[in-house]
């Protein structure tokens, strides 16, 4: 990887960019993943490259929802593998559930490379190499899923997912937790809980909340889920961008 000085003001962002490029070189991230990363960077810039209060609300609701789920599932694609494989393995361990490799631009080679990477990082069970079901409403390659994983899950975490697939999972009656830096994306609009944050920051916080709530009474978790309003949180996320931008332009006028 290219050496990036830790003192660089945008160190974290540059490291993330380098990781996605490395994912492409190693063959587990698609070239389209580079474009998705660029889009993400743009929105991260707009929110101030930090976890906002709206994102934290969504992270708490997501943790409660995952803990209440009968069959939660965690989806991993090429960008997720490049940026947060260890973090996803830790989340799966905290929930004691498998990870499922689930690619938009599916190739068997990429699926097995990502599965190997996750196992290398300590994943106990990785699904997705032998899909045995199809999500209705999507064309074949995009629809593939695994029974015991995403296909029959009641709650699915989909970081950096396409809007169509998010919608198809919701249409199956699932609760969908998205991690997507763009509060206006179709994914964020369609999900049950939209975490508008960088996956690199959001997944460790989500794991921390899962651990923190693991002893919490079901009734309290249910109340947290009931009180959560995703449309309101998305409006707040947009407002946070506006406020951040107003702060920035005022600073530069001084
Ligand atoms: P839509 O949901 O509107 O169809 P899209 O599928 O066209 O959106 P893509 O560029 O294909 O959007 O997907 C990338 C999405 O993932 C973008 O919304 C982008 O903001 C988001 N994203 C990219 N990198 C990250 C990241 N590191 N953390 C969180 N979200 C990210
Ligand atoms: Mg899309």
PDB file of C-alpha atoms and ligand atoms in Angstrom:
ATOM      1  CA  UNK A   1       0.000   0.000   0.000  1.00  0.00           C
ATOM      2  CA  UNK A   2       1.072   3.591  -0.590  1.00  0.00           C
ATOM      3  CA  UNK A   3       2.540   5.224   2.530  1.00  0.00           C
ATOM      4  CA  UNK A   4       0.206   7.859   3.911  1.00  0.00           C
ATOM      5  CA  UNK A   5       1.593  10.077   6.688  1.00  0.00           C
ATOM      6  CA  UNK A   6      -0.525   9.755   9.865  1.00  0.00           C
ATOM      7  CA  UNK A   7      -0.326  13.545  10.204  1.00  0.00           C
ATOM      8  CA  UNK A   8      -2.242  14.044   6.962  1.00  0.00           C
ATOM      9  CA  UNK A   9      -5.481  15.927   7.800  1.00  0.00           C
ATOM     10  CA  UNK A  10      -7.540  13.432   5.815  1.00  0.00           C
ATOM     11  CA  UNK A  11      -5.610  10.337   6.853  1.00  0.00           C
ATOM     12  CA  UNK A  12      -8.590   8.051   7.533  1.00  0.00           C
ATOM     13  CA  UNK A  13     -10.179   8.849   4.190  1.00  0.00           C
ATOM     14  CA  UNK A  14      -6.954   8.257   2.274  1.00  0.00           C
ATOM     15  CA  UNK A  15      -6.358   4.941   4.049  1.00  0.00           C
ATOM     16  CA  UNK A  16      -9.904   3.842   3.168  1.00  0.00           C
ATOM     17  CA  UNK A  17      -9.378   4.780  -0.479  1.00  0.00           C
ATOM     18  CA  UNK A  18      -6.139   2.818  -0.503  1.00  0.00           C
ATOM     19  CA  UNK A  19      -7.898  -0.202   1.028  1.00  0.00           C
ATOM     20  CA  UNK A  20     -10.548  -0.266  -1.678  1.00  0.00           C
ATOM     21  CA  UNK A  21      -7.842   0.033  -4.359  1.00  0.00           C
ATOM     22  CA  UNK A  22      -6.009  -2.850  -2.669  1.00  0.00           C
ATOM     23  CA  UNK A  23      -9.274  -4.845  -2.699  1.00  0.00           C
ATOM     24  CA  UNK A  24      -9.440  -4.384  -6.472  1.00  0.00           C
ATOM     25  CA  UNK A  25      -5.789  -5.422  -6.884  1.00  0.00           C
ATOM     26  CA  UNK A  26      -6.360  -8.562  -4.801  1.00  0.00           C
ATOM     27  CA  UNK A  27      -9.516  -9.384  -6.695  1.00  0.00           C
ATOM     28  CA  UNK A  28     -12.239  -9.163  -4.051  1.00  0.00           C
ATOM     29  CA  UNK A  29     -13.544  -5.695  -4.889  1.00  0.00           C
ATOM     30  CA  UNK A  30     -14.963  -4.875  -8.339  1.00  0.00           C
ATOM     31  CA  UNK A  31     -13.817  -1.845 -10.303  1.00  0.00           C
ATOM     32  CA  UNK A  32     -17.340  -0.416  -9.810  1.00  0.00           C
ATOM     33  CA  UNK A  33     -16.499  -0.530  -6.106  1.00  0.00           C
ATOM     34  CA  UNK A  34     -14.042   2.309  -6.710  1.00  0.00           C
ATOM     35  CA  UNK A  35     -16.885   4.471  -7.977  1.00  0.00           C
ATOM     36  CA  UNK A  36     -19.030   3.586  -4.961  1.00  0.00           C
ATOM     37  CA  UNK A  37     -16.119   4.565  -2.701  1.00  0.00           C
ATOM     38  CA  UNK A  38     -15.816   7.926  -4.460  1.00  0.00           C
ATOM     39  CA  UNK A  39     -19.500   8.555  -3.966  1.00  0.00           C
ATOM     40  CA  UNK A  40     -19.189   7.604  -0.316  1.00  0.00           C
ATOM     41  CA  UNK A  41     -16.206   9.926   0.211  1.00  0.00           C
ATOM     42  CA  UNK A  42     -18.193  12.806  -1.176  1.00  0.00           C
ATOM     43  CA  UNK A  43     -21.035  12.280   1.282  1.00  0.00           C
ATOM     44  CA  UNK A  44     -18.611  11.672   4.137  1.00  0.00           C
ATOM     45  CA  UNK A  45     -17.083  15.066   3.384  1.00  0.00           C
ATOM     46  CA  UNK A  46     -20.549  16.619   3.536  1.00  0.00           C
ATOM     47  CA  UNK A  47     -21.382  15.105   6.935  1.00  0.00           C
ATOM     48  CA  UNK A  48     -17.978  16.145   8.325  1.00  0.00           C
ATOM     49  CA  UNK A  49     -16.318  12.678   8.378  1.00  0.00           C
ATOM     50  CA  UNK A  50     -17.746  11.868  11.794  1.00  0.00           C
ATOM     51  CA  UNK A  51     -20.600   9.839  13.245  1.00  0.00           C
ATOM     52  CA  UNK A  52     -23.495  12.264  13.645  1.00  0.00           C
ATOM     53  CA  UNK A  53     -26.248  12.169  16.305  1.00  0.00           C
ATOM     54  CA  UNK A  54     -28.730  10.897  13.688  1.00  0.00           C
ATOM     55  CA  UNK A  55     -26.384   8.036  12.794  1.00  0.00           C
ATOM     56  CA  UNK A  56     -26.003   7.148  16.466  1.00  0.00           C
ATOM     57  CA  UNK A  57     -29.776   6.944  16.867  1.00  0.00           C
ATOM     58  CA  UNK A  58     -29.932   4.579  13.894  1.00  0.00           C
ATOM     59  CA  UNK A  59     -27.034   2.507  15.240  1.00  0.00           C
ATOM     60  CA  UNK A  60     -28.825   2.028  18.579  1.00  0.00           C
ATOM     61  CA  UNK A  61     -32.072   0.992  16.895  1.00  0.00           C
ATOM     62  CA  UNK A  62     -30.149  -1.353  14.601  1.00  0.00           C
ATOM     63  CA  UNK A  63     -28.432  -3.013  17.562  1.00  0.00           C
ATOM     64  CA  UNK A  64     -31.781  -3.530  19.293  1.00  0.00           C
ATOM     65  CA  UNK A  65     -33.327  -4.919  16.102  1.00  0.00           C
ATOM     66  CA  UNK A  66     -30.458  -7.346  15.504  1.00  0.00           C
ATOM     67  CA  UNK A  67     -30.637  -8.574  19.112  1.00  0.00           C
ATOM     68  CA  UNK A  68     -34.404  -9.085  18.895  1.00  0.00           C
ATOM     69  CA  UNK A  69     -34.188 -10.920  15.575  1.00  0.00           C
ATOM     70  CA  UNK A  70     -34.862 -14.628  15.392  1.00  0.00           C
ATOM     71  CA  UNK A  71     -32.613 -15.077  12.361  1.00  0.00           C
ATOM     72  CA  UNK A  72     -30.416 -12.032  11.741  1.00  0.00           C
ATOM     73  CA  UNK A  73     -28.044 -12.016   8.752  1.00  0.00           C
ATOM     74  CA  UNK A  74     -25.039  -9.907   7.804  1.00  0.00           C
ATOM     75  CA  UNK A  75     -24.205  -9.214   4.173  1.00  0.00           C
ATOM     76  CA  UNK A  76     -20.648  -8.631   2.935  1.00  0.00           C
ATOM     77  CA  UNK A  77     -19.741  -7.312  -0.519  1.00  0.00           C
ATOM     78  CA  UNK A  78     -16.418  -6.334  -2.083  1.00  0.00           C
ATOM     79  CA  UNK A  79     -16.252  -2.830  -0.588  1.00  0.00           C
ATOM     80  CA  UNK A  80     -17.285  -4.105   2.833  1.00  0.00           C
ATOM     81  CA  UNK A  81     -14.559  -6.772   2.631  1.00  0.00           C
ATOM     82  CA  UNK A  82     -11.962  -4.171   1.664  1.00  0.00           C
ATOM     83  CA  UNK A  83     -12.948  -1.633   4.306  1.00  0.00           C
ATOM     84  CA  UNK A  84     -14.274  -3.510   7.319  1.00  0.00           C
ATOM     85  CA  UNK A  85     -13.693  -7.270   7.158  1.00  0.00           C
ATOM     86  CA  UNK A  86     -12.314  -7.507  10.696  1.00  0.00           C
ATOM     87  CA  UNK A  87     -15.072  -5.262  12.007  1.00  0.00           C
ATOM     88  CA  UNK A  88     -17.769  -7.396  10.343  1.00  0.00           C
ATOM     89  CA  UNK A  89     -16.217 -10.560  11.775  1.00  0.00           C
ATOM     90  CA  UNK A  90     -16.322  -8.968  15.240  1.00  0.00           C
ATOM     91  CA  UNK A  91     -19.990  -8.014  14.771  1.00  0.00           C
ATOM     92  CA  UNK A  92     -20.854 -11.565  13.655  1.00  0.00           C
ATOM     93  CA  UNK A  93     -19.046 -12.916  16.719  1.00  0.00           C
ATOM     94  CA  UNK A  94     -20.911 -10.550  19.066  1.00  0.00           C
ATOM     95  CA  UNK A  95     -24.234 -11.738  17.579  1.00  0.00           C
ATOM     96  CA  UNK A  96     -23.049 -15.361  17.187  1.00  0.00           C
ATOM     97  CA  UNK A  97     -24.261 -15.503  13.577  1.00  0.00           C
ATOM     98  CA  UNK A  98     -22.646 -16.239  10.195  1.00  0.00           C
ATOM     99  CA  UNK A  99     -21.622 -13.705   7.551  1.00  0.00           C
ATOM    100  CA  UNK A 100     -22.908 -14.043   3.988  1.00  0.00           C
ATOM    101  CA  UNK A 101     -20.983 -12.941   0.925  1.00  0.00           C
ATOM    102  CA  UNK A 102     -23.486 -11.252  -1.328  1.00  0.00           C
ATOM    103  CA  UNK A 103     -22.238  -9.502  -4.468  1.00  0.00           C
ATOM    104  CA  UNK A 104     -23.914  -7.153  -6.895  1.00  0.00           C
ATOM    105  CA  UNK A 105     -21.381  -8.009  -9.619  1.00  0.00           C
ATOM    106  CA  UNK A 106     -21.207 -11.681  -8.706  1.00  0.00           C
ATOM    107  CA  UNK A 107     -18.334 -13.865  -9.794  1.00  0.00           C
ATOM    108  CA  UNK A 108     -17.576 -17.187  -8.102  1.00  0.00           C
ATOM    109  CA  UNK A 109     -13.940 -16.209  -7.854  1.00  0.00           C
ATOM    110  CA  UNK A 110     -14.701 -12.982  -6.007  1.00  0.00           C
ATOM    111  CA  UNK A 111     -17.139 -14.763  -3.690  1.00  0.00           C
ATOM    112  CA  UNK A 112     -14.536 -17.328  -2.676  1.00  0.00           C
ATOM    113  CA  UNK A 113     -11.795 -14.706  -2.262  1.00  0.00           C
ATOM    114  CA  UNK A 114     -14.000 -12.698   0.099  1.00  0.00           C
ATOM    115  CA  UNK A 115     -15.053 -15.827   1.995  1.00  0.00           C
ATOM    116  CA  UNK A 116     -11.371 -16.773   2.397  1.00  0.00           C
ATOM    117  CA  UNK A 117     -10.544 -13.266   3.602  1.00  0.00           C
ATOM    118  CA  UNK A 118     -13.324 -13.397   6.217  1.00  0.00           C
ATOM    119  CA  UNK A 119     -12.173 -16.813   7.437  1.00  0.00           C
ATOM    120  CA  UNK A 120      -8.601 -15.500   7.602  1.00  0.00           C
ATOM    121  CA  UNK A 121      -9.905 -12.704   9.850  1.00  0.00           C
ATOM    122  CA  UNK A 122     -11.485 -15.282  12.143  1.00  0.00           C
ATOM    123  CA  UNK A 123     -15.028 -15.751  10.831  1.00  0.00           C
ATOM    124  CA  UNK A 124     -16.532 -18.967  12.192  1.00  0.00           C
ATOM    125  CA  UNK A 125     -19.120 -19.467   9.445  1.00  0.00           C
ATOM    126  CA  UNK A 126     -19.259 -17.842   6.026  1.00  0.00           C
ATOM    127  CA  UNK A 127     -22.222 -18.374   3.683  1.00  0.00           C
ATOM    128  CA  UNK A 128     -22.657 -17.353   0.072  1.00  0.00           C
ATOM    129  CA  UNK A 129     -20.397 -19.770  -1.785  1.00  0.00           C
ATOM    130  CA  UNK A 130     -23.285 -22.166  -2.404  1.00  0.00           C
ATOM    131  CA  UNK A 131     -26.441 -20.065  -2.760  1.00  0.00           C
ATOM    132  CA  UNK A 132     -29.608 -22.195  -2.820  1.00  0.00           C
ATOM    133  CA  UNK A 133     -32.415 -19.650  -3.187  1.00  0.00           C
ATOM    134  CA  UNK A 134     -33.347 -16.493  -5.077  1.00  0.00           C
ATOM    135  CA  UNK A 135     -34.757 -13.211  -3.783  1.00  0.00           C
ATOM    136  CA  UNK A 136     -37.959 -12.566  -5.790  1.00  0.00           C
ATOM    137  CA  UNK A 137     -38.008  -9.573  -8.122  1.00  0.00           C
ATOM    138  CA  UNK A 138     -34.304  -9.485  -9.007  1.00  0.00           C
ATOM    139  CA  UNK A 139     -32.548 -10.921 -12.049  1.00  0.00           C
ATOM    140  CA  UNK A 140     -30.737 -14.200 -11.487  1.00  0.00           C
ATOM    141  CA  UNK A 141     -27.161 -13.276 -10.488  1.00  0.00           C
ATOM    142  CA  UNK A 142     -28.316 -10.422  -8.259  1.00  0.00           C
ATOM    143  CA  UNK A 143     -30.992 -12.550  -6.606  1.00  0.00           C
ATOM    144  CA  UNK A 144     -28.837 -15.386  -5.259  1.00  0.00           C
ATOM    145  CA  UNK A 145     -29.015 -15.929  -1.515  1.00  0.00           C
ATOM    146  CA  UNK A 146     -28.567 -18.692   1.032  1.00  0.00           C
ATOM    147  CA  UNK A 147     -31.120 -20.450   3.228  1.00  0.00           C
ATOM    148  CA  UNK A 148     -30.058 -20.122   6.835  1.00  0.00           C
ATOM    149  CA  UNK A 149     -28.566 -16.747   5.870  1.00  0.00           C
ATOM    150  CA  UNK A 150     -29.998 -13.760   4.035  1.00  0.00           C
ATOM    151  CA  UNK A 151     -32.778 -15.684   2.247  1.00  0.00           C
ATOM    152  CA  UNK A 152     -34.778 -16.602   5.341  1.00  0.00           C
ATOM    153  CA  UNK A 153     -33.485 -13.960   7.742  1.00  0.00           C
ATOM    154  CA  UNK A 154     -35.963 -11.690   9.500  1.00  0.00           C
ATOM    155  CA  UNK A 155     -33.421  -8.863   9.943  1.00  0.00           C
ATOM    156  CA  UNK A 156     -30.611  -8.212   7.443  1.00  0.00           C
ATOM    157  CA  UNK A 157     -27.708  -5.788   7.700  1.00  0.00           C
ATOM    158  CA  UNK A 158     -26.702  -4.579   4.236  1.00  0.00           C
ATOM    159  CA  UNK A 159     -23.795  -2.162   4.218  1.00  0.00           C
ATOM    160  CA  UNK A 160     -23.273  -0.255   0.931  1.00  0.00           C
ATOM    161  CA  UNK A 161     -26.091  -2.026  -0.852  1.00  0.00           C
ATOM    162  CA  UNK A 162     -27.854  -1.222  -4.068  1.00  0.00           C
ATOM    163  CA  UNK A 163     -31.324   0.326  -3.826  1.00  0.00           C
ATOM    164  CA  UNK A 164     -33.049  -2.412  -5.836  1.00  0.00           C
ATOM    165  CA  UNK A 165     -31.789  -5.210  -3.666  1.00  0.00           C
ATOM    166  CA  UNK A 166     -32.651  -3.296  -0.524  1.00  0.00           C
ATOM    167  CA  UNK A 167     -36.177  -2.863  -1.835  1.00  0.00           C
ATOM    168  CA  UNK A 168     -36.466  -6.554  -2.814  1.00  0.00           C
ATOM    169  CA  UNK A 169     -35.455  -7.646   0.699  1.00  0.00           C
ATOM    170  CA  UNK A 170     -37.983  -5.261   2.252  1.00  0.00           C
ATOM    171  CA  UNK A 171     -40.633  -6.642  -0.126  1.00  0.00           C
ATOM    172  CA  UNK A 172     -39.931 -10.136   1.288  1.00  0.00           C
ATOM    173  CA  UNK A 173     -41.067  -8.785   4.655  1.00  0.00           C
ATOM    174  CA  UNK A 174     -37.622  -8.440   6.159  1.00  0.00           C
ATOM    175  CA  UNK A 175     -36.416  -5.623   8.351  1.00  0.00           C
ATOM    176  CA  UNK A 176     -33.428  -4.131   6.595  1.00  0.00           C
ATOM    177  CA  UNK A 177     -30.640  -2.178   8.250  1.00  0.00           C
ATOM    178  CA  UNK A 178     -28.574  -0.217   5.718  1.00  0.00           C
ATOM    179  CA  UNK A 179     -25.254   1.520   6.183  1.00  0.00           C
ATOM    180  CA  UNK A 180     -25.043   4.176   3.492  1.00  0.00           C
ATOM    181  CA  UNK A 181     -23.420   7.600   3.601  1.00  0.00           C
ATOM    182  CA  UNK A 182     -25.964   9.033   1.184  1.00  0.00           C
ATOM    183  CA  UNK A 183     -29.188   9.898   3.047  1.00  0.00           C
ATOM    184  CA  UNK A 184     -30.892  10.467  -0.323  1.00  0.00           C
ATOM    185  CA  UNK A 185     -29.975   7.104  -1.849  1.00  0.00           C
ATOM    186  CA  UNK A 186     -32.763   4.688  -2.692  1.00  0.00           C
ATOM    187  CA  UNK A 187     -31.155   2.272  -0.265  1.00  0.00           C
ATOM    188  CA  UNK A 188     -31.376   4.740   2.620  1.00  0.00           C
ATOM    189  CA  UNK A 189     -34.955   5.653   1.657  1.00  0.00           C
ATOM    190  CA  UNK A 190     -36.159   2.052   1.449  1.00  0.00           C
ATOM    191  CA  UNK A 191     -34.404   0.559   4.487  1.00  0.00           C
ATOM    192  CA  UNK A 192     -36.108   0.033   7.835  1.00  0.00           C
ATOM    193  CA  UNK A 193     -33.142   1.560   9.661  1.00  0.00           C
ATOM    194  CA  UNK A 194     -30.665   3.701   7.699  1.00  0.00           C
ATOM    195  CA  UNK A 195     -27.300   4.332   9.303  1.00  0.00           C
ATOM    196  CA  UNK A 196     -25.942   7.359   7.449  1.00  0.00           C
ATOM    197  CA  UNK A 197     -22.301   6.905   8.346  1.00  0.00           C
ATOM    198  CA  UNK A 198     -19.071   5.485   7.027  1.00  0.00           C
ATOM    199  CA  UNK A 199     -18.975   1.709   7.462  1.00  0.00           C
ATOM    200  CA  UNK A 200     -15.514   2.061   8.956  1.00  0.00           C
ATOM    201  CA  UNK A 201     -16.942   4.056  11.875  1.00  0.00           C
ATOM    202  CA  UNK A 202     -20.417   2.547  12.037  1.00  0.00           C
ATOM    203  CA  UNK A 203     -19.678  -1.173  12.377  1.00  0.00           C
ATOM    204  CA  UNK A 204     -17.448  -0.898  15.497  1.00  0.00           C
ATOM    205  CA  UNK A 205     -20.084   1.350  17.107  1.00  0.00           C
ATOM    206  CA  UNK A 206     -22.803  -1.132  16.198  1.00  0.00           C
ATOM    207  CA  UNK A 207     -20.814  -3.996  17.732  1.00  0.00           C
ATOM    208  CA  UNK A 208     -20.279  -1.923  20.875  1.00  0.00           C
ATOM    209  CA  UNK A 209     -24.033  -1.282  21.166  1.00  0.00           C
ATOM    210  CA  UNK A 210     -24.835  -4.969  20.561  1.00  0.00           C
ATOM    211  CA  UNK A 211     -22.496  -5.884  23.418  1.00  0.00           C
ATOM    212  CA  UNK A 212     -23.929  -3.157  25.619  1.00  0.00           C
ATOM    213  CA  UNK A 213     -27.551  -4.211  24.988  1.00  0.00           C
ATOM    214  CA  UNK A 214     -26.956  -7.950  25.193  1.00  0.00           C
ATOM    215  CA  UNK A 215     -28.238  -8.019  28.776  1.00  0.00           C
ATOM    216  CA  UNK A 216     -31.099  -5.575  28.157  1.00  0.00           C
ATOM    217  CA  UNK A 217     -34.679  -6.837  28.646  1.00  0.00           C
ATOM    218  CA  UNK A 218     -36.558  -7.657  25.422  1.00  0.00           C
ATOM    219  CA  UNK A 219     -39.343  -5.251  26.338  1.00  0.00           C
ATOM    220  CA  UNK A 220     -36.836  -2.388  26.529  1.00  0.00           C
ATOM    221  CA  UNK A 221     -35.293  -3.330  23.185  1.00  0.00           C
ATOM    222  CA  UNK A 222     -38.782  -3.567  21.677  1.00  0.00           C
ATOM    223  CA  UNK A 223     -39.566  -0.079  22.954  1.00  0.00           C
ATOM    224  CA  UNK A 224     -36.385   1.262  21.342  1.00  0.00           C
ATOM    225  CA  UNK A 225     -37.374  -0.246  18.005  1.00  0.00           C
ATOM    226  CA  UNK A 226     -40.965   1.008  18.340  1.00  0.00           C
ATOM    227  CA  UNK A 227     -39.872   4.557  19.142  1.00  0.00           C
ATOM    228  CA  UNK A 228     -37.472   4.702  16.214  1.00  0.00           C
ATOM    229  CA  UNK A 229     -38.629   6.742  13.213  1.00  0.00           C
ATOM    230  CA  UNK A 230     -36.422   6.264  10.157  1.00  0.00           C
ATOM    231  CA  UNK A 231     -37.965   9.072   8.113  1.00  0.00           C
ATOM    232  CA  UNK A 232     -37.292  11.501  10.932  1.00  0.00           C
ATOM    233  CA  UNK A 233     -33.705  10.270  11.277  1.00  0.00           C
ATOM    234  CA  UNK A 234     -33.146  10.698   7.525  1.00  0.00           C
ATOM    235  CA  UNK A 235     -34.493  14.257   7.707  1.00  0.00           C
ATOM    236  CA  UNK A 236     -32.099  14.904  10.577  1.00  0.00           C
ATOM    237  CA  UNK A 237     -29.232  13.459   8.541  1.00  0.00           C
ATOM    238  CA  UNK A 238     -29.975  15.906   5.724  1.00  0.00           C
ATOM    239  CA  UNK A 239     -30.226  18.754   8.224  1.00  0.00           C
ATOM    240  CA  UNK A 240     -26.872  17.764   9.711  1.00  0.00           C
ATOM    241  CA  UNK A 241     -25.320  18.098   6.258  1.00  0.00           C
ATOM    242  CA  UNK A 242     -26.878  21.546   5.852  1.00  0.00           C
ATOM    243  CA  UNK A 243     -25.645  22.668   9.265  1.00  0.00           C
ATOM    244  CA  UNK A 244     -22.182  21.310   8.593  1.00  0.00           C
ATOM    245  CA  UNK A 245     -22.018  23.145   5.264  1.00  0.00           C
ATOM    246  CA  UNK A 246     -23.246  26.392   6.800  1.00  0.00           C
ATOM    247  CA  UNK A 247     -20.546  26.071   9.482  1.00  0.00           C
ATOM    248  CA  UNK A 248     -17.902  25.489   6.812  1.00  0.00           C
ATOM    249  CA  UNK A 249     -18.863  28.489   4.676  1.00  0.00           C
ATOM    250  CA  UNK A 250     -18.998  30.763   7.735  1.00  0.00           C
ATOM    251  CA  UNK A 251     -15.496  29.618   8.714  1.00  0.00           C
ATOM    252  CA  UNK A 252     -14.113  30.382   5.279  1.00  0.00           C
ATOM    253  CA  UNK A 253     -15.679  33.858   5.307  1.00  0.00           C
ATOM    254  CA  UNK A 254     -13.913  34.759   8.569  1.00  0.00           C
TER     255      UNK A 254
HETATM  256  P1  LIG B   1     -29.121   3.924  -4.872  1.00  0.00           P
HETATM  257  O1  LIG B   1     -29.392   3.285  -3.569  1.00  0.00           O
HETATM  258  O2  LIG B   1     -29.712   5.318  -4.945  1.00  0.00           O
HETATM  259  O3  LIG B   1     -29.452   3.028  -6.046  1.00  0.00           O
HETATM  260  P2  LIG B   1     -26.518   3.455  -5.803  1.00  0.00           P
HETATM  261  O4  LIG B   1     -26.702   1.998  -5.644  1.00  0.00           O
HETATM  262  O5  LIG B   1     -26.602   4.009  -7.171  1.00  0.00           O
HETATM  263  O6  LIG B   1     -27.555   4.192  -4.885  1.00  0.00           O
HETATM  264  P3  LIG B   1     -23.768   3.175  -5.546  1.00  0.00           P
HETATM  265  O7  LIG B   1     -22.772   4.228  -5.864  1.00  0.00           O
HETATM  266  O8  LIG B   1     -23.951   2.016  -6.444  1.00  0.00           O
HETATM  267  O9  LIG B   1     -25.144   3.893  -5.226  1.00  0.00           O
HETATM  268  O10 LIG B   1     -23.518   2.527  -4.107  1.00  0.00           O
HETATM  269  C1  LIG B   1     -22.702   3.059  -3.210  1.00  0.00           C
HETATM  270  C2  LIG B   1     -23.450   3.620  -2.038  1.00  0.00           C
HETATM  271  O11 LIG B   1     -22.688   3.297  -0.896  1.00  0.00           O
HETATM  272  C3  LIG B   1     -23.523   5.139  -2.132  1.00  0.00           C
HETATM  273  O12 LIG B   1     -24.755   5.619  -1.653  1.00  0.00           O
HETATM  274  C4  LIG B   1     -22.390   5.614  -1.216  1.00  0.00           C
HETATM  275  O13 LIG B   1     -22.680   6.837  -0.577  1.00  0.00           O
HETATM  276  C5  LIG B   1     -22.320   4.473  -0.208  1.00  0.00           C
HETATM  277  N1  LIG B   1     -20.954   4.281   0.322  1.00  0.00           N
HETATM  278  C6  LIG B   1     -19.812   4.182  -0.374  1.00  0.00           C
HETATM  279  N2  LIG B   1     -18.756   4.007   0.428  1.00  0.00           N
HETATM  280  C7  LIG B   1     -19.260   3.969   1.696  1.00  0.00           C
HETATM  281  C8  LIG B   1     -18.675   3.783   2.978  1.00  0.00           C
HETATM  282  N3  LIG B   1     -17.372   3.640   3.142  1.00  0.00           N
HETATM  283  N4  LIG B   1     -19.500   3.764   4.047  1.00  0.00           N
HETATM  284  C9  LIG B   1     -20.839   3.922   3.887  1.00  0.00           C
HETATM  285  N5  LIG B   1     -21.443   4.109   2.704  1.00  0.00           N
HETATM  286  C10 LIG B   1     -20.677   4.135   1.616  1.00  0.00           C
HETATM  287 MG1  LIG B   2     -28.151   1.550  -7.419  1.00  0.00          MG
END
